[in-house]
Short mmCIF file of C-alpha atoms in Angstrom, two decimals:
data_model
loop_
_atom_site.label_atom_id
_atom_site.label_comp_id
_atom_site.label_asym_id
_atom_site.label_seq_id
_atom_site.Cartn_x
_atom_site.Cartn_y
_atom_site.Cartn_z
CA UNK K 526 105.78 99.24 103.56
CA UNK K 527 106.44 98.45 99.76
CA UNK K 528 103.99 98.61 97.05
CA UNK K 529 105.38 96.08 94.80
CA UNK K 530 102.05 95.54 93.35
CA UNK K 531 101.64 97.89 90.56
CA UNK K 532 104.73 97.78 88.91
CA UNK K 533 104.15 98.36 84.72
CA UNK K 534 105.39 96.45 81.60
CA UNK K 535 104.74 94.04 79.48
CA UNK K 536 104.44 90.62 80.02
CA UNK K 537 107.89 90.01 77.97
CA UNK K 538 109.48 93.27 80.64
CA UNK K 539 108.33 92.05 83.47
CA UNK K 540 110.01 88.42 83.21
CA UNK K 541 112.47 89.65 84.44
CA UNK K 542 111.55 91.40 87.33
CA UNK K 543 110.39 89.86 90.61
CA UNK K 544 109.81 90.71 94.58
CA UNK K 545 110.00 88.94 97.22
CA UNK K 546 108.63 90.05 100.56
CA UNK K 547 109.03 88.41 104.38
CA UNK K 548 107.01 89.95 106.92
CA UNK K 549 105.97 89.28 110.52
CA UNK K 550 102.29 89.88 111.62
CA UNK K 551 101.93 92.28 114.71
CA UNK K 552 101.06 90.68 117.77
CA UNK K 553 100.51 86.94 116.14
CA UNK K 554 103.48 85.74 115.27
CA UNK K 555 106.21 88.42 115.70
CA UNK K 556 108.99 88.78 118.19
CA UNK K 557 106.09 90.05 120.71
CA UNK K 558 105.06 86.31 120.76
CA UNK K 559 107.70 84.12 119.29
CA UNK K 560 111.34 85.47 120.96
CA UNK K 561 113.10 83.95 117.74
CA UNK K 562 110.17 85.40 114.94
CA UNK K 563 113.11 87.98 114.27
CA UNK K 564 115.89 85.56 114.01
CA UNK K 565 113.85 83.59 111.42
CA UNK K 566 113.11 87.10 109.59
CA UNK K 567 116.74 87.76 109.55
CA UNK K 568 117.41 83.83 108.16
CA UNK K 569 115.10 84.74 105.15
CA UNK K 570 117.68 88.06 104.47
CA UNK K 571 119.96 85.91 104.27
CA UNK K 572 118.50 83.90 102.36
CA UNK K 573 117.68 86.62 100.41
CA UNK K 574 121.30 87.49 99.91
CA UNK K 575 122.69 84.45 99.25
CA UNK K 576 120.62 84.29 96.05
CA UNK K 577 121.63 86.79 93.81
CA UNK K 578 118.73 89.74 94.64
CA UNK K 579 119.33 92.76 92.00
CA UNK K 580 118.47 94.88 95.21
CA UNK K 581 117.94 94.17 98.73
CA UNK K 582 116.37 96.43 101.48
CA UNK K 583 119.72 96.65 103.94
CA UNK K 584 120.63 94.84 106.38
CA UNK K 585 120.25 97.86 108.98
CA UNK K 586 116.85 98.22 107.55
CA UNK K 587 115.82 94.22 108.52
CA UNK K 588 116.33 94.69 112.23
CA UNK K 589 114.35 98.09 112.14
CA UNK K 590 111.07 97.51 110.22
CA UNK K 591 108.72 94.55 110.06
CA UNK K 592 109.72 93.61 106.46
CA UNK K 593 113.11 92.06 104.50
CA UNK K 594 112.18 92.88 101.22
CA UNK K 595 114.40 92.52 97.76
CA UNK K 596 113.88 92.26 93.89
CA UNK K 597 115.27 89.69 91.68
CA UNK K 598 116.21 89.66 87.94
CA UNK K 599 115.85 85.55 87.56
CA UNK K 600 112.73 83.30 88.07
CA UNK K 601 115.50 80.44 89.45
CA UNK K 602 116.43 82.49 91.81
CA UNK K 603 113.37 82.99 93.17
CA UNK K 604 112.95 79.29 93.22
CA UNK K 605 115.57 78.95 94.92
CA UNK K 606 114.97 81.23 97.73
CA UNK K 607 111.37 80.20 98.22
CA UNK K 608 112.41 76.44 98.42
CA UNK K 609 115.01 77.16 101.29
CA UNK K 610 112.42 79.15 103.29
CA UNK K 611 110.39 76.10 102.79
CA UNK K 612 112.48 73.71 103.96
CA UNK K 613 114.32 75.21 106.68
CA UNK K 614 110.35 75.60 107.89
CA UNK K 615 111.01 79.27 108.84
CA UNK K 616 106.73 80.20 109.37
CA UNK K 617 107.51 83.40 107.85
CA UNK K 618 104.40 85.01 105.60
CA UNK K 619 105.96 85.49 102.47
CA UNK K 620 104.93 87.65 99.42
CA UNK K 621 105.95 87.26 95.69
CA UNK K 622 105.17 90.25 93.05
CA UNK K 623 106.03 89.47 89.60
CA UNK K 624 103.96 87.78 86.81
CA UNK K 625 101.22 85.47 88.23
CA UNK K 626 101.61 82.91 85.81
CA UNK K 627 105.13 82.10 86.73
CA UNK K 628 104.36 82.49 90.19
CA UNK K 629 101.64 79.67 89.79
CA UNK K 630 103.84 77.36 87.89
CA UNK K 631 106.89 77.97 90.47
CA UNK K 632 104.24 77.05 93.55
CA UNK K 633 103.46 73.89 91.83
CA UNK K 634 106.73 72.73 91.11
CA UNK K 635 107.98 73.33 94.59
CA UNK K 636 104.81 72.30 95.96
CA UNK K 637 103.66 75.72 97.55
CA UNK K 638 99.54 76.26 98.03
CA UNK K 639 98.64 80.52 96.92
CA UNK K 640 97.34 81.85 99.64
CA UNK K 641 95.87 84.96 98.75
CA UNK K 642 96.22 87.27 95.55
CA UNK K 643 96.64 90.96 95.60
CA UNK K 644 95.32 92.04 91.61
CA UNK K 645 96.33 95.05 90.01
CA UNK K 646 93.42 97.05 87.55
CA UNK K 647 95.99 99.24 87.19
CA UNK K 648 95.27 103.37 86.96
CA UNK K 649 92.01 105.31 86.56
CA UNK K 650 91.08 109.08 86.58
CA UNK K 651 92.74 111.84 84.56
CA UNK K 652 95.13 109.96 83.07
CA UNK K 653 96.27 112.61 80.83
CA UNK K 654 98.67 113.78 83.60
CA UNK K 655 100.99 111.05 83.64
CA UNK K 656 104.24 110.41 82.00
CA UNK K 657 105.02 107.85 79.22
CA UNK K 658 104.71 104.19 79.72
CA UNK K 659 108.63 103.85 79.79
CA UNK K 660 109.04 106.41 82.29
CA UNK K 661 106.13 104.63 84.69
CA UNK K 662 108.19 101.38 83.76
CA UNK K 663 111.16 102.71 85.73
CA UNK K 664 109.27 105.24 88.26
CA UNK K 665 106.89 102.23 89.67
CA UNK K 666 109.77 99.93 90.25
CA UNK K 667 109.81 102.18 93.66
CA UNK K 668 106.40 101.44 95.41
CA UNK K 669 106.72 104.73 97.51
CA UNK K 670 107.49 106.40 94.15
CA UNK K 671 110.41 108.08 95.77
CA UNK K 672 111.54 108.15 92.10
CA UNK K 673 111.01 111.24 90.25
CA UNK K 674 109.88 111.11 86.59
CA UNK K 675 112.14 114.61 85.88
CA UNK K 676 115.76 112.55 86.93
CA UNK K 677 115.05 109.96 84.67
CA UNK K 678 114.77 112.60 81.92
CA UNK K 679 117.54 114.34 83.52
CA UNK K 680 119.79 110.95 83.23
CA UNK K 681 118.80 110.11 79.79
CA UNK K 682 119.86 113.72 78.31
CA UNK K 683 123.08 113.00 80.79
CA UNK K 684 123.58 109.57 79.16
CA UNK K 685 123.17 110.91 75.62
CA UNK K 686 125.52 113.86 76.49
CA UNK K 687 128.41 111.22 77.43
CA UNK K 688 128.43 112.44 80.93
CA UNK K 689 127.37 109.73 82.28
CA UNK K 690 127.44 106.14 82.24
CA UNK K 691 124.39 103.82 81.99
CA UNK K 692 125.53 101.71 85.27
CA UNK K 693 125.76 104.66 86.79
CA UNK K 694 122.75 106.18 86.12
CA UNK K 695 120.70 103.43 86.74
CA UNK K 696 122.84 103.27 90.06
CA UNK K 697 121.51 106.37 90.72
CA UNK K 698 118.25 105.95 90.11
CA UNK K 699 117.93 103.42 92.13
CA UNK K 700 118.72 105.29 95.71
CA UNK K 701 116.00 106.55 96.85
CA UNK K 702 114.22 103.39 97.14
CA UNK K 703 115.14 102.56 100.48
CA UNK K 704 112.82 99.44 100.48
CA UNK K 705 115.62 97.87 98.45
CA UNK K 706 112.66 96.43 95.59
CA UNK K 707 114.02 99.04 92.85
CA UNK K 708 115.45 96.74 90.17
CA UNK K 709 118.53 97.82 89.32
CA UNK K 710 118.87 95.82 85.85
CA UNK K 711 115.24 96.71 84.85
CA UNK K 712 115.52 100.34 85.16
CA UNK K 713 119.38 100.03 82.88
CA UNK K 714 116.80 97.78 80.14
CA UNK K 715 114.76 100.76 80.01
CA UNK K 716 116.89 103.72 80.08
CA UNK K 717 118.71 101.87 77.22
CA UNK K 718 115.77 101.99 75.29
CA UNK K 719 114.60 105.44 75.94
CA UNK K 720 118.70 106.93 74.93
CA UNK K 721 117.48 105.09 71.53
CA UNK Z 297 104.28 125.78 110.71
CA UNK Z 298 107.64 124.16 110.22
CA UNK Z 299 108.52 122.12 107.38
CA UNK Z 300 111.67 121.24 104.81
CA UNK Z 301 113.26 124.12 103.59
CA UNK Z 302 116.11 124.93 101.78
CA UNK Z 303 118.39 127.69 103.50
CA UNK Z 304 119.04 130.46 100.98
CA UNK Z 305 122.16 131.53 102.37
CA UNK Z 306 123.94 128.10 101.72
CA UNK Z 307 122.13 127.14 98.73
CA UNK Z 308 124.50 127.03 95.08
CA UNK Z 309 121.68 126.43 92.47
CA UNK Z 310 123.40 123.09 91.62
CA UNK Z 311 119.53 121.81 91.12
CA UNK Z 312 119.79 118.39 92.10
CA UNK Z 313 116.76 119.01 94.71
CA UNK Z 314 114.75 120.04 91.57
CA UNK Z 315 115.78 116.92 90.33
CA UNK Z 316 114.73 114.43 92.52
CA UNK Z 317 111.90 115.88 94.00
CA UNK Z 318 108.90 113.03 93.14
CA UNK Z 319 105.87 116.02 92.47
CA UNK Z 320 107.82 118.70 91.19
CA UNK Z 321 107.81 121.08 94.10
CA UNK Z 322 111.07 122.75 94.12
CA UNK Z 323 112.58 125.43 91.21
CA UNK Z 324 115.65 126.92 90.83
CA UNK Z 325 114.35 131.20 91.17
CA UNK Z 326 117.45 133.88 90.55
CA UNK Z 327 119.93 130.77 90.72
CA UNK Z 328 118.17 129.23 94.09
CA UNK Z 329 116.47 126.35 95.14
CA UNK Z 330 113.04 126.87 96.18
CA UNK Z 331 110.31 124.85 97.57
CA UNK Z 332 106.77 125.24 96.82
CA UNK Z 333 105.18 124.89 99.99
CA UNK Z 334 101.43 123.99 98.99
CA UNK Z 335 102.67 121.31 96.14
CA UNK Z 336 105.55 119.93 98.93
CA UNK Z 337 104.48 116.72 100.33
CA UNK Z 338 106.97 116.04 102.89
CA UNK Z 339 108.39 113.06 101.97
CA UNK Z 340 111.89 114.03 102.77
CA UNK Z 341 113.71 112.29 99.17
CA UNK Z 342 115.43 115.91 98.80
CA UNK Z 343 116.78 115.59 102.05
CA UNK Z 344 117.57 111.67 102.06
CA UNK Z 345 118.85 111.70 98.16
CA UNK Z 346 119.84 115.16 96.44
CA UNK Z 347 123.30 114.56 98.38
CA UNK Z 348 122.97 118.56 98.61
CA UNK Z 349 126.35 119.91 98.53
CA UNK Z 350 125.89 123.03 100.46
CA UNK Z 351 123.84 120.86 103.35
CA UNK Z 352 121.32 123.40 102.57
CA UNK Z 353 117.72 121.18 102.60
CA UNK Z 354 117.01 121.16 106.74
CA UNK Z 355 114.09 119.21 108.18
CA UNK Z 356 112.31 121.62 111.02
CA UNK Z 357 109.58 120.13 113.33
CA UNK Z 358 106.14 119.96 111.75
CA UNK Z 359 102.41 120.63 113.50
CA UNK Z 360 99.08 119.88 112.56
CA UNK Z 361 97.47 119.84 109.90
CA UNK Z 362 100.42 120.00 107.74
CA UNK Z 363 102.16 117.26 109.65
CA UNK Z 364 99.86 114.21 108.21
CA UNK Z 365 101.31 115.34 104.78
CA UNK Z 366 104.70 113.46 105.90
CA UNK Z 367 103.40 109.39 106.93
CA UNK Z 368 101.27 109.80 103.55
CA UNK Z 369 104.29 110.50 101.53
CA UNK Z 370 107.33 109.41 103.77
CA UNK Z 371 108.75 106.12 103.30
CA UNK Z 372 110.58 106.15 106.51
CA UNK Z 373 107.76 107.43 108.41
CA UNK Z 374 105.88 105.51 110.84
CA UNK Z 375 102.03 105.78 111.51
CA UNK Z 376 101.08 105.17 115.22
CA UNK Z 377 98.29 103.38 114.08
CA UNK Z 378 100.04 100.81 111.79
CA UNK Z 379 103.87 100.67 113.82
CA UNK Z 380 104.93 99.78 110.53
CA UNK Z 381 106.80 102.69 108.03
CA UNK Z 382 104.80 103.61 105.03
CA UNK Z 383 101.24 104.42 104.38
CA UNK Z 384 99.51 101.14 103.80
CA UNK Z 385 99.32 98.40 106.49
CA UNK Z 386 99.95 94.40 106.44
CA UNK Z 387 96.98 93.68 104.02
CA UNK Z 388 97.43 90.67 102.48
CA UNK Z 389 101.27 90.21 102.91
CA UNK Z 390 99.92 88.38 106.07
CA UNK Z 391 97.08 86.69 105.24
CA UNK Z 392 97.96 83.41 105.83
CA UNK Z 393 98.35 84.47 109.51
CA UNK Z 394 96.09 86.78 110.16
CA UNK Z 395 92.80 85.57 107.57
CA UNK Z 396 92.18 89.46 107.26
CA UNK Z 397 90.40 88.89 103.75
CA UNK Z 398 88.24 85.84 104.26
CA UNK Z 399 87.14 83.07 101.17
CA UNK Z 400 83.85 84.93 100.60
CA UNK Z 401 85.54 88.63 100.86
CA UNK Z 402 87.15 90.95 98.56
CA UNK Z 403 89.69 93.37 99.88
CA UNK Z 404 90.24 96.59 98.23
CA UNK Z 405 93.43 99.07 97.87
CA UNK Z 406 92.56 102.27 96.39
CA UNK Z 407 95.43 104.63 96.21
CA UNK Z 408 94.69 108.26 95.26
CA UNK Z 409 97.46 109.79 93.78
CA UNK Z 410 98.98 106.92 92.27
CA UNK Z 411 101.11 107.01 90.00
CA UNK Z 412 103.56 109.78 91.09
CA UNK Z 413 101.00 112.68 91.42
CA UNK Z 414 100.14 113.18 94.27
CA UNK Z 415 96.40 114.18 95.95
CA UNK Z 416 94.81 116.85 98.31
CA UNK Z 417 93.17 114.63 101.18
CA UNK Z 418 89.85 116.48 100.43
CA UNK Z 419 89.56 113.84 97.01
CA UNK Z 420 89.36 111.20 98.78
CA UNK Z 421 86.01 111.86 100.00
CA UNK Z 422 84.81 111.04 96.61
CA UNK Z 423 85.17 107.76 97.13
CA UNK Z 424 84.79 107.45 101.23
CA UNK Z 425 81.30 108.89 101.15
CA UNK Z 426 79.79 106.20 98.37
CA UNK Z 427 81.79 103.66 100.34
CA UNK Z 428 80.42 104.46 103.09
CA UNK Z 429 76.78 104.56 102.15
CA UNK Z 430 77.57 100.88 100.68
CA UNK Z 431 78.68 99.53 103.90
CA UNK Z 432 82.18 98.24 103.14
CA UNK Z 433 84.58 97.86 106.14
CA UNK Z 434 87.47 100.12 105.90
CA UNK Z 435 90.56 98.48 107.78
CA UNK Z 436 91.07 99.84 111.04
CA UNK Z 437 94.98 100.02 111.02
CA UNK Z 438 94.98 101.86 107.98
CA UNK Z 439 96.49 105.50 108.89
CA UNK Z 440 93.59 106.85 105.84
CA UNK Z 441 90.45 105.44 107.93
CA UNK Z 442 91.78 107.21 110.82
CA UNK Z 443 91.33 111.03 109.08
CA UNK Z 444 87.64 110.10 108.95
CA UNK Z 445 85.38 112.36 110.61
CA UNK Z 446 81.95 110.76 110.94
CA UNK Z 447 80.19 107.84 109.89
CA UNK Z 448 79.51 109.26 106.59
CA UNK Z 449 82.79 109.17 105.41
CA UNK Z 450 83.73 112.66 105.40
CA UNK Z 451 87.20 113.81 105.67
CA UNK Z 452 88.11 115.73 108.87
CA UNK Z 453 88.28 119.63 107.52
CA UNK Z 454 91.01 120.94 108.55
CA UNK Z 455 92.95 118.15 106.71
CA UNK Z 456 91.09 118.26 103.44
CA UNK Z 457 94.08 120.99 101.56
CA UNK Z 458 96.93 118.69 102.80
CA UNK Z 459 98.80 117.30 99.97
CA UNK Z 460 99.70 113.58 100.08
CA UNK Z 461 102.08 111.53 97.82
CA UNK Z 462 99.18 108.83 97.69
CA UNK Z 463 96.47 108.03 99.91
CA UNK Z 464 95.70 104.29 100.12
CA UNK Z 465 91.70 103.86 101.30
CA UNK Z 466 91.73 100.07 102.20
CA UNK Z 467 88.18 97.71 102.88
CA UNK Z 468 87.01 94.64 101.99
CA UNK Z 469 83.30 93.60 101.09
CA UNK Z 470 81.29 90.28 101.21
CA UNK Z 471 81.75 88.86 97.45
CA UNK Z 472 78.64 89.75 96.49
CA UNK Z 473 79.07 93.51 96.92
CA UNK Z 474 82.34 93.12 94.93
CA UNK Z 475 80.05 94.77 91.72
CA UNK Z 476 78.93 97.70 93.61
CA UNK Z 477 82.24 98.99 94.32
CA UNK Z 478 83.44 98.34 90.61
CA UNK Z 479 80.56 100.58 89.63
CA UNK Z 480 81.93 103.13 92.03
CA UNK Z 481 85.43 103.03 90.56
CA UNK Z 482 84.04 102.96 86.47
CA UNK Z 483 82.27 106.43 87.85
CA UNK Z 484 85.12 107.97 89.12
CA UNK Z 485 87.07 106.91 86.62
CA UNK Z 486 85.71 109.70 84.53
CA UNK Z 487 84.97 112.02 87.34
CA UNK Z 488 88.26 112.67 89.19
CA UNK Z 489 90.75 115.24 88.71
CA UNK Z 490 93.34 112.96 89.53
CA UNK Z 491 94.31 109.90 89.05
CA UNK Z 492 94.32 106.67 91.12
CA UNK Z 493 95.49 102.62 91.29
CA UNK Z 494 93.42 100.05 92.52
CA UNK Z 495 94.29 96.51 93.66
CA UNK Z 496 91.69 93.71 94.67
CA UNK Z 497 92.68 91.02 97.17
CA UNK Z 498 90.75 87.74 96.97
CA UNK Z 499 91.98 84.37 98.72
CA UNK Z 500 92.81 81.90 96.43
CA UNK Z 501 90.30 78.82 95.94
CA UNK Z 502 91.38 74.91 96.69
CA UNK Z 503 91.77 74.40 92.68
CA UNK Z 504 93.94 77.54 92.28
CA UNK Z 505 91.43 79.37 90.82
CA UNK Z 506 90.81 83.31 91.56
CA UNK Z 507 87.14 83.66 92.25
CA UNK Z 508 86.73 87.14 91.76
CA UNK Z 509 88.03 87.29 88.10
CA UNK Z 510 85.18 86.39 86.45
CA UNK Z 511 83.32 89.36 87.97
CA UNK Z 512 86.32 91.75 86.54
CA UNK Z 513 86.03 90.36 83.27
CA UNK Z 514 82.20 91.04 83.37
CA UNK Z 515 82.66 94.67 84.16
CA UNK Z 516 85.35 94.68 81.44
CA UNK Z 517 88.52 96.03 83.69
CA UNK Z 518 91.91 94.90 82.28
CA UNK Z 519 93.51 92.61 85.16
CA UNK Z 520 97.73 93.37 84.75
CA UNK Z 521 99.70 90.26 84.38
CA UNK Z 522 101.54 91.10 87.16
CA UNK Z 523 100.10 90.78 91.24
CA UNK Z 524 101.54 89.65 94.60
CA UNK Z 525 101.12 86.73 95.93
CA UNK Z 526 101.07 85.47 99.31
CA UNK Z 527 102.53 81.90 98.76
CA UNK Z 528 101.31 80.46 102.30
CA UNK Z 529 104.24 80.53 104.19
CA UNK Z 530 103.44 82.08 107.44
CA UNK Z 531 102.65 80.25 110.67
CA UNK Z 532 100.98 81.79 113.47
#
């Protein structure tokens, strides 16, 4: 359901920006097998919650899909959320987007083994289509790219004009990610710098 | 054929449809909202987040062919084949429970359309028919595999002029075949009219290491900093 994988930046951007995904596999270990798999979903929300997310898929959302997803501003946080799913022993697959090198050094201090990796090469083909790098900055944040490039130009010129403030705006941006992985305080960094 | 619309009769040209519309599909003409039907890919944000004033954006019942635009391009949509919304399936978020993408495989996303642009369904035949004639194994769930016609990985017709938000082909090879379907992408690269992301699963090895980066770095592809990582959590 969320394509967390591609999101763009630079190393420096993208410390501050990290995804956290909990998701049941169909017939192996979800609620058609275990009768509490959904309970222990729900326990990682919470989790989720209790730890500061910059966005969080809602709570409506966790009881209807097969995925509690939300985004995250601060590496600790992220620690501290992945060491409470560890120890409450929740058997949950869980998925971490953000920069691998932090991911690696957070596994080893909490004594997690990486599964699997999911790489990003990033885009190919006519390339000449796309917007600027700041606009993909905010527009990827949404995996489903529910996020049009033309409102962020839209709220920038609104910004500039006073009309609008940038909270707001990047409040705005930010609904129509439903998946709840939209960061919030990233997409404000950015439309800072494109107003300048 | 029944798709979003905007009802003329209620609409006020306020233009936030045109703005939040992810492929540019709707204009304001003579002071009302209008949607370009071919460039629409029915993914309903106009409906779910232009907060339309006027209540004038209305969802009718769609049919075939134009329907599969809508689970391509709909976050909220749900593919019979996958039960879960969106167009992609588990991949690797569950690979510690399912071993989908074994130690000696590669798994492959390809997503046509990716960034923000948007594809016909008749591209991705580019890159289905040289798959195909490789021998990769394109994941069953995936709703993409199931528009395949034949064992020659042609696109079923009648779909090919459908317009999808992105198109996600997903496989995964034996290692060793990991170069031919580089080669593949460095071609198309240069060939497509479009553009396209591409993400490469591997398992990770006992001493942390990635196997398959060495192999990227030969074909000279910049790997981003950032990935997803499936920290080992699950339990079947």
């Amino acid at each position: 359901m969320t394509h967390s994988l591609h999101r763009k930046g630079t190393v420096n951007d993208l410390k501050n920006d990290y995804v956290i995904i909990a998701m049941l596999a169909a017939g192996i270990n979800d609620k058609s097998v275990y009768a509490d798999a959904k309970q222990r979903q729900l326990r990682v929300g919470k989790i989720m919650k209790n730890n500061n997310p910059t966005n969080l898929l809602n709570e409506a959302g966790w009881r209807l899909t097969s995925i509690v997803s939300g985004c995250f501003s601060d590496i600790y946080d992220v620690k501290n959320v992945l060491k409470t799913i560890k120890k409450e022993d929740l058997g949950i697959s869980i998925v971490v987007s953000g920069l691998i090198s932090e991911i690696k050094d957070l596994c080893q201090e909490i004594g997690l083994k990486m599964h699997t990796v999911n790489l990003s090469l990033g885009e190919f083909g006519k390339k000449s289509i796309l917007p600027s790098e700041k606009i993909l900055e905010i527009t990827t944040m949404c995996g489903h790219h529910c996020v049009s490039s033309q409102s962020i130009e839209y709220f920038v010129e609104q910004i500039k004009k006073g009309k609008i403030s940038l909270d707001k705006a990047a409040e705005k941006l930010t609904a129509p990610c439903i998946c709840g992985i939209f960061n919030t305080n990233r997409a404000k960094q950015v439309l800072n710098e494109l107003i300048e | 054929m029944i798709n979003l619309k905007i009802k003329e009769d209620r609409c006020i040209g306020c233009g936030q449809c045109v703005i939040v519309c992810p492929v540019q599909a709707i204009k304001l003409v003579d002071n009302k909202a209008v949607i370009d039907q071919d460039l629409c890919v029915e993914c309903s944000v106009c409906l779910r987040s232009a907060n339309c004033p006027s209540n004038a954006i209305k969802r009718e019942k769609l049919r075939m062919p134009r329907l599969v635009r809508n689970p391509f391009s709909d976050v909220i949509s749900t593919h019979k084949l996958t039960g879960i919304p969106g167009r992609g399936t588990e991949e690797m978020k569950t690979n510690d429970v399912t071993n989908r993408i074994r130690h000696n495989e590669i798994g492959f996303s390809i997503e046509i359309g990716r960034p923000g642009k948007g594809a016909r369904l008749g591209v991705v035949e580019q890159f289905t028919i040289p798959l195909t004639a490789i021998g990769v194994e394109f994941e069953k769930e995936s709703p993409l595999t199931a528009l395949l016609a034949d064992d020659k990985g042609h696109i079923q017709n009648d779909l090919k002029n459908e317009k999808v938000l992105s198109a996600i082909i997903e496989f995964k090879v034996p290692y060793e075949k990991t170069i031919e379907i580089l080669d593949i992408i460095k071609k198309l690269d240069k060939e497509l009219d479009t553009v396209f992301s591409v993400g490469i699963i591997s398992r990770i090895a006992d001493n942390g290491e990635i196997p398959v980066m060495d192999l990227l770095n030969e074909k000279n592809f910049s790997i981003r900093p950032n990935a997803k990582i499936n920290v080992g959590l699950g339990r079947a």
